[in-house]
XYZ file of C-alpha atoms in Angstrom:
686
model
C 10.401 86.656 126.786
C 12.839 85.252 129.186
C 12.310 81.621 128.144
C 10.958 80.002 124.794
C 8.264 77.503 125.201
C 7.132 75.012 122.063
C 4.081 74.926 120.371
C 2.755 72.027 122.528
C 2.225 72.226 126.324
C 3.990 69.189 127.160
C 7.784 70.525 126.780
C 9.411 71.806 130.386
C 10.506 75.069 130.838
C 14.157 75.674 130.018
C 15.727 78.890 132.124
C 17.279 81.319 129.954
C 20.456 82.118 132.269
C 21.351 78.632 133.403
C 19.645 76.558 130.816
C 17.974 74.049 133.564
C 14.925 72.959 133.592
C 11.733 73.799 135.878
C 12.189 77.908 136.286
C 12.396 80.908 134.203
C 14.775 83.529 134.343
C 13.075 85.577 136.764
C 13.351 82.827 139.384
C 16.600 81.923 138.608
C 19.013 81.880 141.868
C 22.473 82.734 139.180
C 21.320 86.312 138.554
C 21.484 88.882 141.115
C 20.220 86.915 144.086
C 16.583 87.250 143.714
C 13.870 84.982 142.944
C 11.811 82.187 144.528
C 15.202 79.971 145.273
C 17.038 83.302 146.929
C 16.158 82.236 150.555
C 16.028 78.184 149.621
C 18.741 76.734 151.952
C 18.360 73.429 150.825
C 19.248 74.567 147.737
C 22.327 76.323 148.204
C 23.336 73.655 150.859
C 23.180 70.959 148.111
C 25.348 73.742 146.016
C 27.694 73.837 148.914
C 27.633 70.170 149.498
C 28.767 69.527 145.719
C 31.747 72.173 145.613
C 33.302 70.790 148.859
C 33.234 67.657 147.158
C 34.310 68.756 144.159
C 37.175 70.072 146.112
C 37.709 67.154 148.032
C 37.988 65.046 144.801
C 40.369 67.812 142.805
C 42.515 67.505 146.631
C 42.580 63.581 146.053
C 43.236 63.513 142.551
C 46.383 66.029 142.961
C 47.940 63.969 145.755
C 47.718 60.740 143.702
C 49.578 62.401 140.921
C 51.978 63.790 143.374
C 52.565 60.435 144.310
C 52.654 59.157 140.765
C 55.073 61.823 139.985
C 57.266 60.993 143.211
C 57.305 57.329 142.334
C 58.378 58.080 138.636
C 60.991 59.945 139.874
C 62.394 57.553 142.290
C 62.130 54.834 139.507
C 64.306 57.353 137.097
C 66.986 57.588 139.890
C 67.010 53.981 140.497
C 67.396 53.177 136.644
C 70.089 56.125 136.102
C 72.123 54.340 139.305
C 72.013 50.911 137.619
C 73.146 52.206 134.422
C 75.977 54.203 136.029
C 76.794 50.708 137.758
C 76.956 48.702 134.988
C 78.874 51.263 133.040
C 81.493 51.311 135.834
C 81.516 47.519 135.746
C 82.333 47.132 132.370
C 84.596 49.939 132.333
C 86.487 48.096 135.007
C 86.442 44.938 133.045
C 87.591 46.417 129.897
C 90.789 48.345 131.865
C 91.361 44.538 133.375
C 90.775 42.955 129.843
C 93.643 45.881 128.497
C 95.871 45.203 131.578
C 96.221 41.489 130.873
C 96.374 42.022 127.436
C 99.839 44.628 128.243
C 101.272 41.737 130.496
C 100.743 39.047 127.879
C 102.568 41.350 125.224
C 105.280 42.433 127.432
C 105.988 38.735 128.428
C 105.975 37.549 124.833
C 108.244 40.863 123.920
C 110.795 39.809 126.747
C 110.524 35.983 125.419
C 111.411 36.960 121.841
C 114.143 39.586 123.129
C 115.557 36.330 124.810
C 115.669 34.014 122.198
C 117.051 36.780 119.401
C 119.882 37.387 121.909
C 120.547 34.218 122.156
C 120.268 33.277 117.975
C 122.710 36.411 117.908
C 125.247 35.320 120.474
C 125.469 31.530 118.649
C 125.769 33.108 115.340
C 129.015 35.145 116.799
C 130.137 32.405 118.335
C 129.952 30.457 115.285
C 131.521 33.489 113.095
C 134.318 33.292 115.720
C 134.911 29.308 115.453
C 134.798 29.650 111.509
C 137.479 32.931 111.605
C 139.896 30.932 114.095
C 139.539 27.638 111.699
C 140.245 29.782 108.753
C 143.333 31.285 109.842
C 144.592 28.018 111.136
C 144.318 26.469 107.556
C 145.792 29.492 105.848
C 149.025 29.179 108.681
C 149.095 25.593 107.972
C 149.198 26.017 104.460
C 151.930 29.091 104.417
C 154.004 26.570 106.129
C 153.800 23.618 103.927
C 154.736 25.862 101.063
C 157.295 26.952 103.066
C 159.104 23.876 104.360
C 158.557 22.816 100.271
C 160.275 25.774 99.271
C 163.379 25.306 101.890
C 163.816 21.928 100.799
C 164.050 22.443 97.243
C 166.753 25.219 98.097
C 168.886 22.902 99.745
C 167.865 20.244 97.105
C 169.564 22.740 94.572
C 172.738 23.217 96.673
C 173.744 20.030 97.658
C 176.270 18.543 95.713
C 174.718 15.310 93.561
C 175.508 13.395 90.743
C 174.935 15.015 87.380
C 172.029 12.812 86.747
C 170.355 13.890 89.698
C 171.245 17.590 88.627
C 169.370 17.214 85.941
C 166.341 15.620 87.593
C 166.583 18.252 89.517
C 166.577 20.940 86.781
C 163.522 19.072 85.526
C 161.424 18.956 88.615
C 162.416 22.847 89.084
C 161.212 23.395 85.563
C 157.591 21.057 86.391
C 156.940 23.008 89.380
C 157.636 26.738 87.914
C 154.947 25.688 84.961
C 153.011 24.259 88.000
C 153.046 20.472 87.112
C 153.190 17.835 89.561
C 156.626 16.253 90.381
C 157.508 13.666 93.031
C 159.833 13.921 95.569
C 162.493 11.831 96.828
C 160.296 11.142 99.598
C 157.584 10.165 97.114
C 155.490 13.522 97.978
C 153.584 15.542 95.488
C 154.842 19.076 95.453
C 151.612 21.405 95.875
C 150.913 23.802 92.605
C 151.314 27.222 92.204
C 148.369 29.489 90.679
C 148.353 29.015 86.895
C 149.676 32.408 85.259
C 148.114 32.529 82.248
C 146.290 34.579 79.637
C 143.329 36.713 81.415
C 140.217 36.745 79.606
C 136.766 39.061 80.349
C 134.620 37.686 82.672
C 131.969 35.609 81.033
C 128.685 32.911 81.805
C 129.371 29.556 81.423
C 130.174 26.149 83.826
C 131.109 26.212 87.272
C 134.742 24.781 86.238
C 134.815 27.978 84.021
C 133.392 30.533 86.718
C 136.148 28.918 89.158
C 138.939 29.340 86.360
C 137.793 32.940 85.888
C 137.817 33.820 89.947
C 141.445 32.442 89.904
C 142.739 34.422 87.099
C 141.391 38.188 88.203
C 142.297 40.015 91.542
C 140.414 42.844 92.847
C 142.494 45.684 91.278
C 142.224 44.056 87.781
C 138.712 43.573 88.009
C 137.942 47.177 89.089
C 140.275 48.313 86.232
C 138.066 46.114 83.690
C 135.171 47.639 85.369
C 136.172 51.158 84.782
C 137.218 50.247 81.007
C 133.482 48.881 80.526
C 131.715 51.949 82.150
C 134.134 54.469 79.508
C 133.266 52.171 76.636
C 129.957 50.437 76.837
C 129.457 47.407 74.783
C 126.490 47.137 72.582
C 123.330 44.686 73.863
C 121.199 42.799 71.437
C 117.810 41.823 72.924
C 116.689 38.350 71.927
C 113.408 38.599 74.326
C 111.289 40.772 75.902
C 113.084 41.664 79.377
C 115.871 39.606 78.695
C 119.421 40.453 77.572
C 120.779 38.436 74.527
C 123.961 36.240 75.524
C 125.312 33.139 73.587
C 123.260 30.973 75.581
C 119.960 30.100 74.313
C 118.021 31.228 77.373
C 119.446 34.694 77.917
C 121.453 36.294 80.752
C 118.753 35.707 83.405
C 118.742 31.803 83.260
C 122.568 31.813 83.214
C 122.381 33.737 86.479
C 120.001 31.210 87.594
C 121.679 27.961 86.637
C 125.418 29.853 87.963
C 123.847 30.302 91.514
C 122.151 27.141 91.875
C 125.717 25.259 91.010
C 127.192 27.311 93.042
C 124.964 26.404 95.711
C 125.704 22.342 95.392
C 129.230 23.022 96.195
C 130.169 22.665 99.726
C 131.013 25.333 101.856
C 134.757 24.786 101.874
C 134.906 25.068 98.126
C 132.698 28.220 98.438
C 134.878 29.542 100.972
C 138.356 28.863 98.964
C 136.956 30.413 95.999
C 136.010 34.046 98.314
C 139.644 33.835 99.467
C 140.888 33.979 95.606
C 138.369 36.710 94.776
C 138.625 38.424 97.552
C 135.048 38.260 99.274
C 134.957 38.020 102.901
C 133.065 34.769 103.853
C 130.182 34.769 106.469
C 127.488 32.361 105.528
C 127.495 30.332 102.274
C 124.382 32.215 101.107
C 125.879 35.530 101.545
C 128.997 34.461 99.880
C 127.374 32.941 97.047
C 124.951 36.283 96.609
C 128.147 38.321 96.311
C 130.042 36.019 94.228
C 127.037 36.005 91.827
C 127.244 39.892 91.708
C 131.039 39.562 90.479
C 130.234 37.708 88.035
C 127.585 39.794 86.620
C 129.918 42.659 86.357
C 128.690 43.612 89.499
C 125.202 44.295 89.229
C 123.356 44.432 92.297
C 119.401 45.625 93.048
C 119.415 49.540 93.793
C 117.541 49.073 97.188
C 120.787 46.712 98.249
C 123.877 49.365 96.722
C 123.783 51.797 99.639
C 126.895 50.073 101.224
C 128.475 50.455 97.538
C 127.485 54.173 97.509
C 129.030 54.494 100.990
C 132.423 53.094 99.780
C 132.602 55.143 96.764
C 134.272 54.395 93.482
C 132.999 53.751 89.692
C 129.087 52.801 89.481
C 126.751 53.035 86.578
C 122.788 52.867 86.823
C 121.374 50.334 84.314
C 117.561 50.870 83.337
C 115.179 47.679 84.236
C 113.434 46.456 81.040
C 109.669 45.668 81.591
C 109.198 42.228 81.334
C 106.403 39.493 81.281
C 107.625 39.275 84.922
C 106.829 42.661 86.038
C 103.369 42.570 84.793
C 100.222 43.017 87.416
C 98.491 39.745 88.221
C 95.454 41.056 86.717
C 96.982 42.026 83.556
C 97.993 38.754 83.295
C 94.627 37.044 83.975
C 93.097 39.327 81.085
C 94.714 37.527 78.375
C 92.972 34.245 79.198
C 89.886 36.210 79.797
C 89.630 37.651 76.022
C 90.407 33.816 75.196
C 86.832 33.361 76.792
C 85.357 35.734 74.830
C 86.735 35.063 71.031
C 87.131 30.896 72.047
C 83.895 29.568 73.410
C 85.743 25.968 73.711
C 88.038 27.546 76.414
C 84.801 28.355 78.721
C 84.946 24.380 79.148
C 88.060 24.757 81.276
C 86.586 26.600 84.191
C 84.555 23.604 85.385
C 88.111 22.248 86.032
C 90.058 25.136 87.645
C 90.316 25.537 91.345
C 88.340 28.301 92.953
C 91.712 30.336 93.732
C 91.974 30.519 90.071
C 88.362 31.448 89.192
C 88.469 34.370 91.585
C 91.327 35.527 90.387
C 90.082 35.730 87.027
C 87.063 37.344 88.514
C 88.965 39.973 89.756
C 90.974 40.539 86.789
C 87.647 41.262 84.870
C 88.009 44.707 86.098
C 90.850 45.391 83.456
C 88.465 45.397 80.633
C 87.089 48.909 79.578
C 83.603 48.163 78.188
C 80.500 47.398 80.671
C 78.927 44.832 78.255
C 82.444 42.905 78.040
C 82.828 43.029 81.924
C 79.233 41.446 82.071
C 79.592 38.897 79.915
C 83.297 37.463 80.796
C 81.615 37.844 84.881
C 78.753 35.429 83.750
C 81.105 32.858 82.465
C 82.902 32.933 85.792
C 80.109 33.432 88.352
C 78.403 30.521 86.577
C 81.605 28.197 87.422
C 82.150 29.510 91.005
C 78.234 28.658 91.328
C 78.571 24.924 90.679
C 81.771 24.490 92.758
C 81.029 26.547 95.804
C 77.118 27.095 95.771
C 77.414 31.017 95.840
C 76.326 33.621 93.546
C 79.409 36.099 93.562
C 77.658 38.262 91.159
C 75.213 39.845 93.879
C 75.662 41.913 96.537
C 74.400 41.334 100.326
C 72.388 44.111 100.606
C 70.593 44.767 104.070
C 67.477 47.627 103.458
C 65.560 49.027 106.351
C 63.770 51.976 106.812
C 65.994 54.892 108.434
C 65.966 54.809 112.311
C 68.419 56.770 114.643
C 68.968 53.875 116.782
C 69.855 51.328 114.259
C 74.069 51.140 114.632
C 75.266 50.147 110.973
C 79.033 49.173 112.238
C 77.399 46.410 114.399
C 74.880 45.453 111.348
C 77.863 44.713 109.444
C 79.718 43.164 111.904
C 77.192 40.548 112.550
C 76.848 39.990 108.486
C 80.268 39.547 108.649
C 80.458 36.832 111.135
C 77.846 34.993 109.211
C 80.037 34.809 106.221
C 82.699 33.500 108.281
C 80.792 30.901 109.808
C 79.797 29.351 105.952
C 83.318 28.086 105.746
C 83.636 29.603 102.600
C 87.028 29.794 100.612
C 88.761 33.062 101.439
C 88.813 34.338 98.020
C 84.833 34.504 98.230
C 84.418 35.511 101.684
C 86.686 38.113 100.877
C 84.733 39.406 97.838
C 81.497 39.585 99.684
C 82.928 41.312 102.696
C 83.943 44.045 100.577
C 81.058 44.367 98.610
C 78.593 43.898 101.542
C 76.089 47.267 101.426
C 73.901 47.932 104.185
C 71.237 50.814 102.866
C 68.735 52.887 105.096
C 65.754 53.626 102.914
C 64.452 57.569 103.286
C 61.702 58.369 105.445
C 58.813 59.935 103.726
C 58.311 64.028 103.461
C 55.533 66.204 104.350
C 54.764 66.932 100.436
C 54.897 63.013 99.580
C 52.437 62.740 102.404
C 49.915 65.524 101.725
C 50.503 66.497 98.089
C 47.952 64.604 95.655
C 48.539 66.585 92.241
C 49.749 63.541 90.698
C 46.769 61.660 91.182
C 44.377 64.278 90.100
C 46.429 64.939 86.949
C 45.806 61.533 85.944
C 41.966 61.827 86.891
C 39.436 62.087 84.054
C 36.596 63.207 86.298
C 36.955 66.326 88.912
C 34.088 68.017 90.911
C 34.411 71.183 93.139
C 34.747 70.630 96.821
C 34.933 74.218 97.698
C 31.562 74.294 99.820
C 32.826 71.784 102.265
C 35.652 74.474 103.464
C 35.856 77.635 104.730
C 39.112 78.746 103.136
C 39.977 81.898 100.927
C 38.797 81.744 97.659
C 39.784 83.353 93.880
C 37.146 83.755 91.567
C 34.629 81.502 93.683
C 37.069 78.809 94.031
C 39.768 77.998 97.061
C 43.198 79.021 96.712
C 45.283 79.615 99.488
C 48.545 78.293 100.790
C 49.100 75.987 103.346
C 50.059 78.591 106.176
C 46.493 80.027 105.608
C 44.650 77.199 106.880
C 44.171 77.140 110.707
C 45.142 74.385 112.989
C 47.937 73.193 110.758
C 51.435 72.218 112.924
C 54.311 74.222 112.293
C 56.160 70.913 110.794
C 53.507 70.700 108.019
C 53.959 73.980 106.881
C 57.365 73.044 105.016
C 56.963 70.242 102.527
C 60.727 69.497 102.932
C 60.360 68.410 106.274
C 61.313 64.436 106.818
C 58.730 62.709 109.581
C 59.143 59.797 111.708
C 57.029 56.701 110.715
C 54.304 55.364 113.009
C 55.768 51.958 112.669
C 59.704 52.251 113.086
C 62.236 50.018 112.182
C 62.034 46.983 114.937
C 63.901 43.688 115.641
C 62.067 41.785 113.577
C 62.249 43.429 110.253
C 65.848 44.433 110.690
C 66.205 40.154 111.435
C 64.135 39.648 108.341
C 66.074 42.015 106.005
C 69.630 40.378 106.937
C 68.039 37.001 106.411
C 66.900 38.081 102.996
C 69.982 39.715 102.093
C 72.243 36.850 103.074
C 70.044 33.924 101.483
C 69.944 35.852 98.154
C 73.870 35.200 98.091
C 74.761 32.303 100.189
C 71.447 30.168 99.604
C 71.793 27.184 101.481
C 75.082 27.470 102.828
C 73.598 29.761 105.350
C 70.646 28.693 106.325
C 71.540 26.684 109.255
C 73.328 29.852 110.640
C 70.284 32.233 110.407
C 68.579 30.899 113.752
C 70.134 33.459 116.143
C 71.445 36.664 114.706
C 72.172 38.410 117.776
C 70.946 41.680 116.940
C 70.979 42.952 120.680
C 74.095 45.355 119.862
C 72.385 46.803 116.849
C 70.191 49.153 118.393
C 71.710 51.869 120.614
C 70.573 52.323 123.951
C 69.785 55.930 125.080
C 69.174 57.300 122.004
C 67.039 60.271 121.598
C 64.425 60.626 119.125
C 61.887 62.974 120.954
C 62.885 66.118 118.658
C 61.651 64.477 115.383
C 58.524 65.101 113.963
C 55.957 61.842 113.730
C 53.477 61.266 111.269
C 50.328 61.738 113.384
C 51.006 65.338 113.117
C 50.774 65.372 109.192
C 48.111 62.765 108.552
C 45.066 64.822 110.476
C 45.950 67.749 108.143
C 45.928 65.297 104.940
C 42.273 63.686 106.000
C 41.260 67.137 107.110
C 42.056 68.907 103.238
C 41.359 65.440 101.637
C 38.466 66.503 99.101
C 41.304 69.516 97.731
C 44.587 69.261 95.574
C 47.373 70.013 97.325
C 50.415 70.752 95.249
C 53.968 72.356 96.109
C 54.416 75.932 94.761
C 56.695 76.657 91.751
C 60.300 77.842 93.082
C 59.201 78.078 96.571
C 60.938 75.794 98.446
C 58.933 73.756 101.083
C 55.680 75.536 100.329
C 52.443 74.308 99.249
C 49.288 75.631 98.098
C 45.427 73.928 98.468
C 43.369 74.723 95.726
C 39.888 73.283 94.491
C 40.012 70.238 92.074
C 37.847 71.672 89.407
C 39.718 74.695 89.353
C 43.187 72.387 89.131
C 41.634 70.728 86.227
C 40.760 73.745 84.493
C 44.067 75.149 84.456
C 45.647 71.896 83.336
C 43.389 71.899 80.280
C 44.339 75.118 79.712
C 47.634 74.187 79.523
C 47.943 71.270 77.592
C 44.437 70.091 75.938
C 42.706 73.521 75.127
C 46.410 75.019 74.283
C 46.745 75.670 70.479
C 50.609 75.819 70.911
C 50.264 71.962 72.044
C 49.494 69.231 69.564
C 47.373 65.727 70.511
C 49.720 62.829 69.595
C 47.988 59.472 69.059
C 51.471 57.630 68.815
C 52.528 55.463 71.990
C 55.453 56.070 73.957
C 57.959 53.630 71.855
C 57.144 55.626 68.559
C 57.541 58.742 69.929
C 60.991 58.105 71.376
C 62.100 56.228 68.079
C 61.384 59.849 66.211
C 62.822 61.650 68.643
C 65.870 59.411 68.405
C 66.033 59.615 64.626
C 65.829 63.508 64.874
C 68.352 63.764 67.773
C 70.976 62.148 65.291
C 69.913 63.784 62.497
C 71.049 66.831 64.000
C 74.493 65.709 65.180
C 73.547 66.033 68.904
C 74.554 62.515 69.656
C 78.115 64.069 69.443
C 77.785 66.383 72.281
C 76.038 63.648 74.566
C 75.204 60.031 73.919
C 71.433 59.159 73.427
C 70.024 57.389 76.800
C 68.314 54.082 75.759
C 66.516 53.382 79.026
C 64.938 56.908 78.850
C 61.317 57.492 79.035
C 58.978 60.486 78.421
C 58.280 62.769 81.982
C 55.289 62.934 83.517
C 53.403 66.661 83.243
C 52.158 68.794 86.253
C 50.858 71.973 86.811
C 52.480 73.984 89.381
C 50.636 77.012 90.957
C 52.716 80.541 90.126
C 54.472 81.882 93.121
C 53.640 85.565 92.227
C 50.239 86.797 94.136
C 48.964 88.697 91.178
C 48.935 85.475 89.333
C 48.268 82.875 92.040
C 47.040 79.566 90.502
C 47.905 80.401 87.171
C 49.381 77.063 85.301
C 52.580 76.713 84.486
C 54.390 75.002 81.509
C 55.926 71.624 80.831
C 56.971 70.343 84.163
C 59.011 66.703 83.517
C 60.567 64.387 86.217
C 64.108 66.390 87.180
C 66.199 63.146 87.353
C 68.497 63.904 85.001
C 70.181 67.085 83.279
C 68.586 66.903 79.795
C 65.311 67.470 81.181
C 66.466 70.324 83.536
C 67.478 72.195 80.156
C 64.366 71.198 78.281
C 62.189 72.859 80.834
C 64.349 75.875 80.979
C 64.238 76.377 77.217
C 60.439 75.839 77.310
C 59.643 79.665 77.247
C 61.267 80.659 73.793
C 59.471 77.685 72.126
C 55.929 78.783 73.796
C 56.284 82.854 73.236
C 54.071 83.015 70.412
C 51.336 80.962 71.791
C 50.794 82.551 75.124
C 46.644 83.346 76.056
C 45.693 85.885 78.682
C 44.739 83.159 80.946
C 48.159 81.105 80.408
C 51.116 82.654 82.658
C 54.583 82.544 81.776
C 56.712 79.962 81.625
C 59.514 79.451 84.431
């Protein structure tokens, strides 16, 4: 039959060749050009007219598409030109700013050089004037002494009465002993330096210091130092970091006291002492420093001893004794923090301390080695800071957003730092919050996280067979195939390790919300008035290409297509997945655990099991190898298909969450524990 009619006579006749109604295949013009319609001009003219209309519509559509493409290209060229002009304008402005900064820097450098030159010239002029005045005073003193000696000589040689000779002898004797004796003119004869017994240098009052300087010359001082080097004197320590002496405060206090007394003197007296000690006087501070060095047996800092090394001579290096002055600032604060732990009443003092002191103590908490100790001390100090400044210094300003390539991490941190600075916080608090600032990008989902549903099926109590709805490879009457054997699956969805781009990417509103939450949690009401406008325009990179990344829209259709089947990763096949019947998955699961004689059903809860395991762990001395994790939990169990084709679909051993090294070692040790309980339907534990 060329056509098929229905049982009733009202159905139209359908052509077998073209599928149209009204004629049969024998009369169809589509065949060999024979039939009723072969010479029908009206029929063929209508067909030709339709073809012409179709071609005209096609040409018009092509023309419109061409115009749209040309318009798009022109728009793209204009956009590129506008971007290029903007970049050139920005580069020109930056160049002008750099040139202006360079000009200001050069002008500032010239100004500082001119001021420094003037200062050096002024100091040189003052030094010259001081030298001239010193030489003039020395000449005047020498002239007076010479005149006095001449007068004394003439007075001794003159012819005078006997009483005058005896008086002159007495005056000469007093002169030699340097006692003041009036002359005939009623003037007082100047005294010479006292020649008495020389003593070793020691620390005492200012008068004793001057007397010591007048008694020793430079040669005698050097000889004395050489003797001290050859025969060191025993030293007794009276306190940590201070060498013992006759005074109660030690050498350090005596040196500081001597320096203060010298600084209180007039520069003329200091200069006179320098002349007697053969010390070059330039400035008062310089002279006092060198005099103190001489008074302390020539002890100077190693950093300032370069000139002494260049001159040469007998030198020795003394060790520096550790003292309380050399301790770290954090180590000093540790003692007070220990008092806070041992003496609870000391914690009341925190409310009266300044923020600088509180933040110093907070930074010193890191010197404790115990985590619980650090946490307890931080709570005390953080509560006191929160009452004073209204800021929770224990928390970090953390901003969490979904990963997106366009989000610029550096610009987000700059915005957060500007908001921290606008809150008018104490510099110590602002610095701490700036250092602890965090910007976290949450990882996007992978293909396996979207498609795999084996964890949900492992907790399900009722599973049914859905193999009749899918045309996929089967094993023992049930579907069991790799994901690559399924038709019309994109290349992206074949590897479970691929990270896909979410449909709803990180937007400006989401980033703004995350930043507001992170700032409000730590700063509270201090930052709320500054959150109106965050200026996040620069936080998104312009022109960043994201077309190469896969989208979730390619993976979700595959998940909907295979929604009724179990999708699970394949053991030791990175990224590969298998599609299997849910009923088959449930049977293999029960065969491995519930129906396996090697496993025991336990009715206890998780807390009781962990307590028993902990006791067993410590009784066997395993805690000496690794500490017991008090926050641990029992891992979840799943069944993964075997990678070998001959045993495809066979269940594997205990598969826990691989979050730590202990779980991995337990999983690798499972074959030895289960070696005697295998069945023909149970695969080897891998």
